[in-house]
CSV table of C-alpha atoms in Angstrom, one decimal:
chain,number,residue,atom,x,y,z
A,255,UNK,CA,-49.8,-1.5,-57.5
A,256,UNK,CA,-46.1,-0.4,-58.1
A,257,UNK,CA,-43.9,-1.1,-55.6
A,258,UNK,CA,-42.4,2.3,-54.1
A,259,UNK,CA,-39.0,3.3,-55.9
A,260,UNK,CA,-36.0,2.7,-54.0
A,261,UNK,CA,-32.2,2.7,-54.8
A,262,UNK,CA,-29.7,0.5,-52.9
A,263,UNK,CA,-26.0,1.9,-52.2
A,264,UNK,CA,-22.9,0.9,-50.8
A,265,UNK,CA,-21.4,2.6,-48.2
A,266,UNK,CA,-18.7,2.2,-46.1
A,267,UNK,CA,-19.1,-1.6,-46.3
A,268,UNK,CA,-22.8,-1.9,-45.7
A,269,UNK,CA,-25.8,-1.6,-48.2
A,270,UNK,CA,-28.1,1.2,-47.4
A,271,UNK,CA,-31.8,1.6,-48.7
A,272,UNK,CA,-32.9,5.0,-50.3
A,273,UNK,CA,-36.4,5.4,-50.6
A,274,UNK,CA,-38.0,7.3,-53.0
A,275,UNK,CA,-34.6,8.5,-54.3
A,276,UNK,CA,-35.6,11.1,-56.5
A,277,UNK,CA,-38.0,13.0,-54.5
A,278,UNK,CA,-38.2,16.7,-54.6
A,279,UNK,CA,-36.8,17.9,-51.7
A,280,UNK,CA,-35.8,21.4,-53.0
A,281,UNK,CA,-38.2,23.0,-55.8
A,282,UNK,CA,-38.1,26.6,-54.9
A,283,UNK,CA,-34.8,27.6,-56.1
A,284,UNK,CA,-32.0,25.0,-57.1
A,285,UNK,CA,-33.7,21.7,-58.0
A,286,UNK,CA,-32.2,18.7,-55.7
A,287,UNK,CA,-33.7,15.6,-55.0
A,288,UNK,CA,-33.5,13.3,-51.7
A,289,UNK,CA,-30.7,11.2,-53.6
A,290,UNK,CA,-29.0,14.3,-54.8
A,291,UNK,CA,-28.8,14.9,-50.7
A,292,UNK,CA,-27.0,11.5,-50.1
A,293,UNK,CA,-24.9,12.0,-52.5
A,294,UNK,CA,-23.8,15.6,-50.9
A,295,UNK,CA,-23.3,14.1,-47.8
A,296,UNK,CA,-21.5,10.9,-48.8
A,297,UNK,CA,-18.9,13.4,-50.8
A,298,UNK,CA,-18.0,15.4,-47.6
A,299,UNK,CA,-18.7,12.8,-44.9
A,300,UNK,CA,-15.5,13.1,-43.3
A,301,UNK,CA,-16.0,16.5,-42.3
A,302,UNK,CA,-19.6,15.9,-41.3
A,303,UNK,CA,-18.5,12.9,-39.2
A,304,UNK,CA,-16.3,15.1,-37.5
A,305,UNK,CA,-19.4,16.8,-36.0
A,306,UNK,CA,-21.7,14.1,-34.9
A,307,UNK,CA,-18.9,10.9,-34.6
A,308,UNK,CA,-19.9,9.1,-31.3
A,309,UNK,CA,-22.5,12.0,-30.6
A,310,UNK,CA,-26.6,11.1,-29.8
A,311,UNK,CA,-28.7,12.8,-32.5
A,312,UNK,CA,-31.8,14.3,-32.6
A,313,UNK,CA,-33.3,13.3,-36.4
A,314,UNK,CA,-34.9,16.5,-37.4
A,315,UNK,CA,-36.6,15.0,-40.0
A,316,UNK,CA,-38.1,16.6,-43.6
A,317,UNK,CA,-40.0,13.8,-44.6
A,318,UNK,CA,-41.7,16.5,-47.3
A,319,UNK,CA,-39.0,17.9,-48.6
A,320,UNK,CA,-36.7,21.4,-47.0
A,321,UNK,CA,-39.9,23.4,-48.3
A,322,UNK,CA,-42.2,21.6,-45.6
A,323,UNK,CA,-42.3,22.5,-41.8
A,324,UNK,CA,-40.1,19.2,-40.1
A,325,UNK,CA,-40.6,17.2,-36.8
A,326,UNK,CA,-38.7,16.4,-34.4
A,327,UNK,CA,-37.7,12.6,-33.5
A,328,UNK,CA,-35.7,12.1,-30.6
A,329,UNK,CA,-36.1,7.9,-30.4
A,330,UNK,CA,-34.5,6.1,-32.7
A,331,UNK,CA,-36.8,4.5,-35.2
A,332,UNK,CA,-38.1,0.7,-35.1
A,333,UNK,CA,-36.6,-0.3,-37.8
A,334,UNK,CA,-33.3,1.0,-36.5
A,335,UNK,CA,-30.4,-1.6,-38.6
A,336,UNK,CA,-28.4,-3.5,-35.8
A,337,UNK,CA,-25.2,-2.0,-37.1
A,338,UNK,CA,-26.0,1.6,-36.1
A,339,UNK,CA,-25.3,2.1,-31.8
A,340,UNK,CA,-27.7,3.8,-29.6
A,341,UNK,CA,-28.0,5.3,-26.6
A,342,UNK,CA,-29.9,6.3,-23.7
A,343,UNK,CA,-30.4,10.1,-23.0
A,344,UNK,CA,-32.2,11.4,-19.9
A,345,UNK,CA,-34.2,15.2,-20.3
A,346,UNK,CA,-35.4,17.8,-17.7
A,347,UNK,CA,-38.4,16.6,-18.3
A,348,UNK,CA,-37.3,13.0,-15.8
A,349,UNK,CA,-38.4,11.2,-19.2
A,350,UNK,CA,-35.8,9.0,-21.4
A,351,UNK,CA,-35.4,8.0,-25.1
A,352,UNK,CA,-32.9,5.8,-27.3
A,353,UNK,CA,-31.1,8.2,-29.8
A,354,UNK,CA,-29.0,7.3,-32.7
A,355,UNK,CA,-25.3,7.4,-32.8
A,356,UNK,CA,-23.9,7.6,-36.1
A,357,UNK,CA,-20.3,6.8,-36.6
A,358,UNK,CA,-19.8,6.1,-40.1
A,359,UNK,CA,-20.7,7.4,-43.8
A,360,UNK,CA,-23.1,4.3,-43.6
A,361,UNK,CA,-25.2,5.4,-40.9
A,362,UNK,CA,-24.8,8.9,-42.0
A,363,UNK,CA,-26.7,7.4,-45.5
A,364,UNK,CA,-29.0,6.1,-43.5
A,365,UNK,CA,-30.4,9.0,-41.3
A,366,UNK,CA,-29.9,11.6,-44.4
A,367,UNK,CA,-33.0,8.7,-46.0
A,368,UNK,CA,-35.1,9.7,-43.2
A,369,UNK,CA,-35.2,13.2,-44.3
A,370,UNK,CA,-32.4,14.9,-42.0
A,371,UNK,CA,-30.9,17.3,-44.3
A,372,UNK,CA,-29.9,18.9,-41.0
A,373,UNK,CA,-27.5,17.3,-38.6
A,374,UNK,CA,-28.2,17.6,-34.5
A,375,UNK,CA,-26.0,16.1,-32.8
A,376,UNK,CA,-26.2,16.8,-28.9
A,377,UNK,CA,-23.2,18.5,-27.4
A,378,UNK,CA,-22.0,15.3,-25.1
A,379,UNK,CA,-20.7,11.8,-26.2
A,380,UNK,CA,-22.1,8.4,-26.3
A,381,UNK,CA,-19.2,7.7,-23.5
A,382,UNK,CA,-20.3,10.6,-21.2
A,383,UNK,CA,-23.3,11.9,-21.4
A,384,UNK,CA,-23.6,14.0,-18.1
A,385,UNK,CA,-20.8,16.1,-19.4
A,386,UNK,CA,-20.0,18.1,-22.5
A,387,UNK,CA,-17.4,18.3,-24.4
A,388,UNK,CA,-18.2,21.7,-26.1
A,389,UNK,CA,-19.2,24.6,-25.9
A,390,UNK,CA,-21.3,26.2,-28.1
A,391,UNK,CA,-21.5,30.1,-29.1
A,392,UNK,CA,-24.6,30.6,-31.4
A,393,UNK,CA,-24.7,34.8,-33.0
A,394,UNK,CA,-28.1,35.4,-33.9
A,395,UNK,CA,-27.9,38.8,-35.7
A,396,UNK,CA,-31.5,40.6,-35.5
A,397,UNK,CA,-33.5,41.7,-38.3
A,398,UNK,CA,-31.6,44.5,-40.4
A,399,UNK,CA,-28.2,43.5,-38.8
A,400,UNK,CA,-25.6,43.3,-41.8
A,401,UNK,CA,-23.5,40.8,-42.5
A,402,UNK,CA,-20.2,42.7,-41.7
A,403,UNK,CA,-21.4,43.1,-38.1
A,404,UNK,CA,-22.0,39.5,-37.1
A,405,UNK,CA,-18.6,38.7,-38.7
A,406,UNK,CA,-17.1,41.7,-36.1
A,407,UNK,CA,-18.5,40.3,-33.2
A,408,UNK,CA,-17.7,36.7,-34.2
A,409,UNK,CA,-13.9,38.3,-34.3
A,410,UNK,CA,-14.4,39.9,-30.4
A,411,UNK,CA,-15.9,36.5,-29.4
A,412,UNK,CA,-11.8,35.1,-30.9
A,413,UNK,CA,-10.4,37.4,-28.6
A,414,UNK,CA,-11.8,36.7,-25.8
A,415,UNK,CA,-11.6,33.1,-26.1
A,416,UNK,CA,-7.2,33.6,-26.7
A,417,UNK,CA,-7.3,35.6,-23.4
A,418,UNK,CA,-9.5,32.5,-21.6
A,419,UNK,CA,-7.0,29.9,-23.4
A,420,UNK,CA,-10.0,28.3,-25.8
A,421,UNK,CA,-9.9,27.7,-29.4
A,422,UNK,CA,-12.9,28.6,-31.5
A,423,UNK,CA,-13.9,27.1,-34.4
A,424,UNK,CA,-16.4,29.1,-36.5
A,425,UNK,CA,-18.6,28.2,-39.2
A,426,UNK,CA,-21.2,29.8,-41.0
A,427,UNK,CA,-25.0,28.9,-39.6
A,428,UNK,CA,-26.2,28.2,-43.0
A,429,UNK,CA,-28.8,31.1,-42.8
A,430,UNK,CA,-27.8,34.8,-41.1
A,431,UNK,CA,-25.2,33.7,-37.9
A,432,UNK,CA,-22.4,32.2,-37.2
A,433,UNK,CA,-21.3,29.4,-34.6
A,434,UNK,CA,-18.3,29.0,-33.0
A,435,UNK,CA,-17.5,25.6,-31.4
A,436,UNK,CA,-15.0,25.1,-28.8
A,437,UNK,CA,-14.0,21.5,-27.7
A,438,UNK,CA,-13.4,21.1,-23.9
A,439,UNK,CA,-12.3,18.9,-21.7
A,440,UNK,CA,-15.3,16.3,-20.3
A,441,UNK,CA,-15.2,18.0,-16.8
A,442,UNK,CA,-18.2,20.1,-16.0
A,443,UNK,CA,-22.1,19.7,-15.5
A,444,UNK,CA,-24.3,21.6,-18.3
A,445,UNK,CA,-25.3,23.9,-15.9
A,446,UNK,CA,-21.5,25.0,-15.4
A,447,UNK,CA,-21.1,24.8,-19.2
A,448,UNK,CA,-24.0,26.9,-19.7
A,449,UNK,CA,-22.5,29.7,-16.6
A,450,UNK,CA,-19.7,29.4,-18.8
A,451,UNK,CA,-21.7,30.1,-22.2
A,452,UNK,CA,-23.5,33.2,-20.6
A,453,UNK,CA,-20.2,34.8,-19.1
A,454,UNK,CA,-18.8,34.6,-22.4
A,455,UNK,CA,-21.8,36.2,-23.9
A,456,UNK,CA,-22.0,39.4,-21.2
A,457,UNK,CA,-18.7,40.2,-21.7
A,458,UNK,CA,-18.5,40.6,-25.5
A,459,UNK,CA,-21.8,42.3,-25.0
A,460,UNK,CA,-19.3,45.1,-22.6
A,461,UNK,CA,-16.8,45.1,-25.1
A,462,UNK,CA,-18.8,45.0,-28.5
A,463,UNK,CA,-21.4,47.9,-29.0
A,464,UNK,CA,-23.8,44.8,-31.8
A,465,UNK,CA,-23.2,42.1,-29.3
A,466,UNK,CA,-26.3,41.4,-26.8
A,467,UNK,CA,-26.6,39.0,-24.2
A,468,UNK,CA,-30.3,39.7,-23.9
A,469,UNK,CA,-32.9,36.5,-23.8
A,470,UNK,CA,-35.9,38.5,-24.8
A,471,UNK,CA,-36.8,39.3,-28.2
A,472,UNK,CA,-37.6,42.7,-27.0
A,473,UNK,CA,-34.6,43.5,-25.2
A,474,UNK,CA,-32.3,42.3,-28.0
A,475,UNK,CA,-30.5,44.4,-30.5
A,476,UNK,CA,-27.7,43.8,-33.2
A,477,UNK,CA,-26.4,39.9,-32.8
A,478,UNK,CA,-27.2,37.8,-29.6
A,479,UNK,CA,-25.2,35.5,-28.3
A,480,UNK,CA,-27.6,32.3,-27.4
A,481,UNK,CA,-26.5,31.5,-24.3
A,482,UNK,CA,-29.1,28.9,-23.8
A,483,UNK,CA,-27.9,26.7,-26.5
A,484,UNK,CA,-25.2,24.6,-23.9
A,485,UNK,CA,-28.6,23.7,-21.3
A,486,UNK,CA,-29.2,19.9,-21.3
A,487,UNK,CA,-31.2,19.0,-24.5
A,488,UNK,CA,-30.7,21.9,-26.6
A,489,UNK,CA,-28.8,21.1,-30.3
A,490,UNK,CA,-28.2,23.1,-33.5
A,491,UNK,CA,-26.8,22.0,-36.5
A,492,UNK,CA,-23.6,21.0,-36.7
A,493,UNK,CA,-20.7,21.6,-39.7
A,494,UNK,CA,-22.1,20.4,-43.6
A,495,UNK,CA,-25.5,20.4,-42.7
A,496,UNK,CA,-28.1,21.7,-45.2
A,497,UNK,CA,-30.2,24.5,-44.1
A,498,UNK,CA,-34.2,24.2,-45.7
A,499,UNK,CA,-33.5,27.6,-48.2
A,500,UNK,CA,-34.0,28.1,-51.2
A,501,UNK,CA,-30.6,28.0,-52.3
A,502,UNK,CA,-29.7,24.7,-49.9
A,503,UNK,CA,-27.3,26.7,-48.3
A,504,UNK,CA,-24.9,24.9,-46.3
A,505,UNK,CA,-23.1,25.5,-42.8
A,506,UNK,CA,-19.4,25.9,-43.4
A,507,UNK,CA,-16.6,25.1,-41.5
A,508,UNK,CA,-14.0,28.1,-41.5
A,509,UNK,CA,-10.3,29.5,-41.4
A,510,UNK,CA,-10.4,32.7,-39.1
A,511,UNK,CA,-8.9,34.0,-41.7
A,512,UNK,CA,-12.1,33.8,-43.9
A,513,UNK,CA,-14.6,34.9,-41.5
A,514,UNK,CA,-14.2,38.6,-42.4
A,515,UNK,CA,-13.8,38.0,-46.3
A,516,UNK,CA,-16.3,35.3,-46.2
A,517,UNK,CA,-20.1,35.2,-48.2
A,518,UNK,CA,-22.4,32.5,-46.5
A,519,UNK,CA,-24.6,32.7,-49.4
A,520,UNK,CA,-21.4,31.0,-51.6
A,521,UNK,CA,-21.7,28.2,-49.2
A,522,UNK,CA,-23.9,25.6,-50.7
A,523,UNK,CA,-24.6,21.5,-51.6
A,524,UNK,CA,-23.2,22.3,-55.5
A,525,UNK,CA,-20.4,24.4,-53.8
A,526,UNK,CA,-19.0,23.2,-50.8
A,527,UNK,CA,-18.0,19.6,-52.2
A,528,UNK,CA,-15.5,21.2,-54.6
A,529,UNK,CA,-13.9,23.5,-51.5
A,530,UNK,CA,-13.6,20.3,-49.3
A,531,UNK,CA,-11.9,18.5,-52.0
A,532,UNK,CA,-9.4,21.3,-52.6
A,533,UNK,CA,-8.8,22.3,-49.1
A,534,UNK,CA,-10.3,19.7,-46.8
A,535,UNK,CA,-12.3,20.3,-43.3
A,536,UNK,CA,-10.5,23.4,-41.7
A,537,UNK,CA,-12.1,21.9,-38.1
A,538,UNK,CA,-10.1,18.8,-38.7
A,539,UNK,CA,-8.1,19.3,-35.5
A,540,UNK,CA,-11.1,20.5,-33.0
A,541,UNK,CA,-10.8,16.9,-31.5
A,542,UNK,CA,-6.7,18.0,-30.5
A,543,UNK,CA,-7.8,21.1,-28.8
A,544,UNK,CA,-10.0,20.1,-25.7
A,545,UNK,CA,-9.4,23.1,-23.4
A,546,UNK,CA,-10.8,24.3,-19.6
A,547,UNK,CA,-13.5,26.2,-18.7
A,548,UNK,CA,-11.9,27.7,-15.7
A,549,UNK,CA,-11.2,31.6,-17.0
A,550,UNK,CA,-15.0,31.8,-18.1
A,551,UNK,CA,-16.3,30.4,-14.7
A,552,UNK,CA,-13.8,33.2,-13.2
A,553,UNK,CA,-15.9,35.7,-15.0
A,554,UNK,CA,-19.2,34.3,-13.8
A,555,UNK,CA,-18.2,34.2,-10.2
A,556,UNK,CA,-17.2,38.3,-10.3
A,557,UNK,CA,-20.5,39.1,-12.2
A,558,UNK,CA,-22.1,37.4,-9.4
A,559,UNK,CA,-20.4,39.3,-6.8
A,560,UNK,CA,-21.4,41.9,-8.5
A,561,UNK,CA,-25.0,41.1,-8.1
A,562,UNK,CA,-25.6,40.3,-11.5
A,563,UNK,CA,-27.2,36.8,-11.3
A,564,UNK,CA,-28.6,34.1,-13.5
A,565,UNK,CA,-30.3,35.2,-16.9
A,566,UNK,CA,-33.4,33.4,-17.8
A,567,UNK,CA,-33.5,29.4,-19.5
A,568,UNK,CA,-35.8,28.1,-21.9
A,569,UNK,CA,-39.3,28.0,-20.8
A,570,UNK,CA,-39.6,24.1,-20.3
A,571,UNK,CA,-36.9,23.9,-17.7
A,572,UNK,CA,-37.6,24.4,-13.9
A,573,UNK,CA,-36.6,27.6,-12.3
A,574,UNK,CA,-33.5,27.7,-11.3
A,575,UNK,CA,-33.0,28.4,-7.5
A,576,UNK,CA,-31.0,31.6,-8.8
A,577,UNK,CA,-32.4,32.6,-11.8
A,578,UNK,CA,-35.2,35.7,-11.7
A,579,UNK,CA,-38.7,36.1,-12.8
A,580,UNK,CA,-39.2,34.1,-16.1
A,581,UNK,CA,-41.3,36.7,-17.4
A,582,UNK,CA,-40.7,39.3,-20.5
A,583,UNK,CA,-39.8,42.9,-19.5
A,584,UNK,CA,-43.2,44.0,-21.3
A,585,UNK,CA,-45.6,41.9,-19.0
A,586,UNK,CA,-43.5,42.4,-15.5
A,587,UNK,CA,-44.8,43.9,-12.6
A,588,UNK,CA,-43.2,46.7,-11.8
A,589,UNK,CA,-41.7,47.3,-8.5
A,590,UNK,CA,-43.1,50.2,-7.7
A,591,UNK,CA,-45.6,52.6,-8.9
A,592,UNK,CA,-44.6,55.1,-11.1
A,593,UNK,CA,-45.6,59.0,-10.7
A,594,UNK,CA,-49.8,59.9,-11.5
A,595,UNK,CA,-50.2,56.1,-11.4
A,596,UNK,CA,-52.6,54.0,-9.1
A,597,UNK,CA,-50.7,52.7,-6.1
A,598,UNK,CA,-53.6,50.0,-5.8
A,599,UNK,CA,-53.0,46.8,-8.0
A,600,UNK,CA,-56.7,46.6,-8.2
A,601,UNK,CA,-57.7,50.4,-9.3
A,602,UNK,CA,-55.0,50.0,-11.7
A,603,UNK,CA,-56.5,46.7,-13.4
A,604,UNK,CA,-59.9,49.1,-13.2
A,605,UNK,CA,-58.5,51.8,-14.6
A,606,UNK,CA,-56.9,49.4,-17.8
A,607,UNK,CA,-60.3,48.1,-18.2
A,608,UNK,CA,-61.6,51.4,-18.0
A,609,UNK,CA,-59.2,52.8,-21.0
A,610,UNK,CA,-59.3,49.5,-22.9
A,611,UNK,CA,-55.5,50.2,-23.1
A,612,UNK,CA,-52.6,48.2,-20.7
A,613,UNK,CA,-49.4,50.5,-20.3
A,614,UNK,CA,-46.1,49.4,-20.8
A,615,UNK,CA,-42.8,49.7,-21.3
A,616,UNK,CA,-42.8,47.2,-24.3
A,617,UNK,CA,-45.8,47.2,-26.0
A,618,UNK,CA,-46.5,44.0,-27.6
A,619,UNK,CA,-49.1,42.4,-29.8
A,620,UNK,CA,-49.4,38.9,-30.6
A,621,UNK,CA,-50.6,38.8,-34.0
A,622,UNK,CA,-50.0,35.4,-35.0
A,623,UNK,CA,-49.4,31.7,-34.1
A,624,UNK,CA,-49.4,28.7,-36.4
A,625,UNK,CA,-47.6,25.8,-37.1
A,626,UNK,CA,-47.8,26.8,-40.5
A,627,UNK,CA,-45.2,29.5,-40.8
A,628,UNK,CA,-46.5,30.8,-44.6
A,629,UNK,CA,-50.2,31.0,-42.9
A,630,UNK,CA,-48.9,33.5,-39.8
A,631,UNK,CA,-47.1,35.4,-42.3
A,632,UNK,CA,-50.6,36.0,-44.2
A,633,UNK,CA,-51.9,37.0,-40.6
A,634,UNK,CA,-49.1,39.5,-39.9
A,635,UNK,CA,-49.9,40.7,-43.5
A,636,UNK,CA,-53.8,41.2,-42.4
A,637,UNK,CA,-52.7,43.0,-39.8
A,638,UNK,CA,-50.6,45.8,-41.4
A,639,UNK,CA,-53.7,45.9,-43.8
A,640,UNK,CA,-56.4,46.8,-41.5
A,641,UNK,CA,-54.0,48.9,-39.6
A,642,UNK,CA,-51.7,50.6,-42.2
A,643,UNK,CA,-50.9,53.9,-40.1
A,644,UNK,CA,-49.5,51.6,-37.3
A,645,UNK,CA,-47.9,49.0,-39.7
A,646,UNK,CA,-45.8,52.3,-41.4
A,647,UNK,CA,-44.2,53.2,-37.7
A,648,UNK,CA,-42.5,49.7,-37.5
A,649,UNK,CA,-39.1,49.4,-37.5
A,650,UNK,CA,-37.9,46.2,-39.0
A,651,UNK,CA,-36.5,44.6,-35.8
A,652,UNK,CA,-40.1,45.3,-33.9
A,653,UNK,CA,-41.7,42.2,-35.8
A,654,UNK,CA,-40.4,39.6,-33.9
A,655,UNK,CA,-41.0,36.0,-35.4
A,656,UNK,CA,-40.7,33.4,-32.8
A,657,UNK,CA,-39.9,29.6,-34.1
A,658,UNK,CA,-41.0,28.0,-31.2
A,659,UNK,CA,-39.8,23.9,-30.5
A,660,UNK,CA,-41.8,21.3,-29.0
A,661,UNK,CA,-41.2,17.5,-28.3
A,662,UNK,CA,-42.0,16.4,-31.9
A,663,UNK,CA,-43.0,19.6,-33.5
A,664,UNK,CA,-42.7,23.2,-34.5
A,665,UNK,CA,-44.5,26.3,-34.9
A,666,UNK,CA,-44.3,30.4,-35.3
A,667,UNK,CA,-45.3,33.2,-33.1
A,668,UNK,CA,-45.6,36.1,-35.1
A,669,UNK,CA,-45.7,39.5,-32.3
A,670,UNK,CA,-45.4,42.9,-33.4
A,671,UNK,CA,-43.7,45.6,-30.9
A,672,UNK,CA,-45.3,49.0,-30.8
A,673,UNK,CA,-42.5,51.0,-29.3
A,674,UNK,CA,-42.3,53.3,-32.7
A,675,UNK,CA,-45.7,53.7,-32.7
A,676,UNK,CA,-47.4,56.9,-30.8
A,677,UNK,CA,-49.7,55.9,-28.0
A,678,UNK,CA,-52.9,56.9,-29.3
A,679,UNK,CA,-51.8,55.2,-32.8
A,680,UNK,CA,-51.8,51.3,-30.8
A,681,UNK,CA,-54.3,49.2,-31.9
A,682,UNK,CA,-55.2,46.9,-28.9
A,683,UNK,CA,-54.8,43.1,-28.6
A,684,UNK,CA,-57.0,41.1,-30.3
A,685,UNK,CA,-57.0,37.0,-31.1
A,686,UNK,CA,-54.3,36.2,-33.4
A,687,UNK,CA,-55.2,35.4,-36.7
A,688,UNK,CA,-54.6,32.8,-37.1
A,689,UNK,CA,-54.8,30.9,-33.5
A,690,UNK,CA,-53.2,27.9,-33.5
A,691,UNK,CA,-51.0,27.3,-30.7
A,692,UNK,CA,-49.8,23.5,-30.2
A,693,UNK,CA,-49.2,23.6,-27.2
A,694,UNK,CA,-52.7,25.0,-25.7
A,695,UNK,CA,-54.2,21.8,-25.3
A,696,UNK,CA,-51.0,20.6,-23.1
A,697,UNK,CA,-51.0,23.9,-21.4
A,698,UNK,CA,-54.7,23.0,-20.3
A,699,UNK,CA,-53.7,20.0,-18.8
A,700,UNK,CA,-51.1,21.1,-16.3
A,701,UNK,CA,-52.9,23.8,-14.7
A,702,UNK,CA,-55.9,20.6,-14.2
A,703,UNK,CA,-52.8,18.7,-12.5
């Protein structure tokens, strides 16, 4: 039998090992290989160091290719080379795990083998890693948001970062968003980072009618500002990474300047190595910048005394002793009963059976689940086919698609809000199609414990 192909290069000093070199790793619209990937990287690794240098990472690794789902690896590999540091993270979950630091073009070669086209670095440093030393503003525009208006609120995000004495960095997401990075000084917890992170985002959402501040899908409109990215744990990509489309669209560093003028779809792996050699990585000073959190933690202590408390965190930390219910809007309790309804919880769960319908303010449907985001895509499809008259009320922002992250894995929640649709015109709940939630069997266990 053949031995596997592999292609040995020389990088800052060391030899690294690429495996299966000239793999397909993007087929459906410009044709790269793995090799093709290391060789992007190697010609802008400056600029990429500049966003994971002396950083853990998590390897999000496409072992398949960008066309394939990826998996999550958090502990460094076993065959880790003793050249490339490590370090040991702690999670909310109490549990630990060696991750990779990566300080050189070398061990930048080396990870990109593995299959990360994407770069996670987490948002502390291998010298402190109970404090960050940025803050991170993630716009997530919504379904049918233009271009123009994630660009407009990325600007009112600039502002209000000059008034708190920050400097943002922007970049293009790689997809639909943009990120904004600010480096601060090591002085605060996440949870203080994260107060920081969700001041920031209510008060763009008061002065900027596309901003929202909203954690629920349902509640969102225009471009959120992911708050949630700065809790302990969380990383996105960071500047030069690929992004798994078609066109291996990359994230780009940014000039302010550019933001408004800007295409992210020029942005890509045959692209962006030319731009860095003619103007070089315009986030080459972040690391001269460091700035304090104080004016944002202002604004979070007057929201509080004005009664507006914590917003909610990603659903695998614990409550917070100030945060509300953890629950969407669309299956909350309501305080109290609303005129012509049943003031008895239990002649009202009668009265639902007795309809067959549930009221509520959000009506939502669950149509799919799948790790297999193509297959819950072909369920959503089979739903607007067997109910066509409800399919044609939709607006495009009520078919939320939910990429949902677990330890090692991911997988896509495909729900459909009937808000458009007249009440009489709702088809009711029935089991996704198709059903297969990854996290059921886990689920199961802790309500044995």
């Amino acid at each position: 039998m053949a031995k596997p192909e592999e292609e040995w290069i020389e990088v800052a000093g060391r030899s690294v090992r690429i495996s299966n070199p000239h793999k397909p790793y993007f087929t459906s619209g410009v044709q790269l290989s793995k090799i093709d990937i290391v060789r992007y990287y190697l010609s802008i690794a400056d600029g990429a160091l500049n966003g994971i240098r002396n950083r853990p990472i998590v390897l999000k690794r496409f072992v398949d290719g960008a066309e394939k789902e990826p998996f999550y690896q958090k502990r460094a590999p076993s065959d880790t080379p003793d050249w490339l540091r490590t370090v040991t993270l702690s999670f909310p979950s109490g549990r630990t795990a060696e991750e990779v630091v990566v300080d050189d073009a070398a061990g930048l070669a080396w990870i990109v083998n593995l299959g990360c086209i994407e770069l996670h670095p987490h948002a502390v440093t291998a010298d402190d890693l109970d404090h960050p030393n940025e803050l991170r503003i993630d716009l997530d525009p919504q379904p049918g948001v233009a271009w123009s208006d994630v660009c407009s609120v990325a600007m009112q995000v600039k502002s209000l970062l000059d008034e708190a004495g920050l400097v943002g960095w922007p970049k293009t997401s790689g997809s639909r968003g943009i990120h904004i990075n600010v480096r601060i000084d090591p002085r605060w917890s996440f949870t203080d980072v994260r107060r920081a992170a969700l001041a920031l985002a209510r008060e763009v959402e008061r002065r900027h009618p596309m901003a929202s501040s909203k954690w629920w899908k349902e509640e969102r409109h225009g471009v959120f500002l992911d708050y949630n990215q700065n809790a302990k744990d969380r990383t996105t990509c960071s500047a030069y990474s690929v992004r798994p489309l078609p066109d291996a669209r990359v994230s780009t560093p940014l000039a302010w300047d550019e933001v408004m003028q800007c295409d992210p779809s020029e942005f890509t792996v045959l692209t962006v190595p030319e731009r860095f050699s003619k103007i070089g990585d315009p986030q080459a000073a972040m690391d001269q910048n460091a700035g304090s959190l104080d004016a944002l933690l202002e604004m979070s202590l007057r929201d509080e005394a004005n009664g507006i408390g914590d917003a909610p965190w990603p659903p695998h930390f614990k409550k917070q002793w100030n945060e509300g219910k953890r629950v969407q809007p669309s299956k909350a309790k309501k305080p109290d009963t609303e005129e012509g309804e049943d003031a008895d919880p239990a002649a009202s769960a009668k009265k639902s059976r007795a309809t067959g319908r549930r009221k509520s303010a959000m009506p939502l449907l669950v149509i799919a689940q799948s790790p297999d985001k193509a297959a819950a895509q072909e369920g959503l499809d089979r739903w607007k086919q067997k109910y066509p008259e409800a399919a044609e009320q939709l607006a495009e922002d009520d078919i939320l698609v939910d990429r949902m992250r677990g330890s090692a894995y991911v997988w896509y929640r495909i729900r459909v809000n009937l808000r458009h649709v007249p009440e009489e015109m709702r088809p009711l709940q029935e089991p996704p199609d198709p059903d297969d939630d990854p996290t059921r069997a886990w689920r199961s266990e802790r309500m044995k414990e």
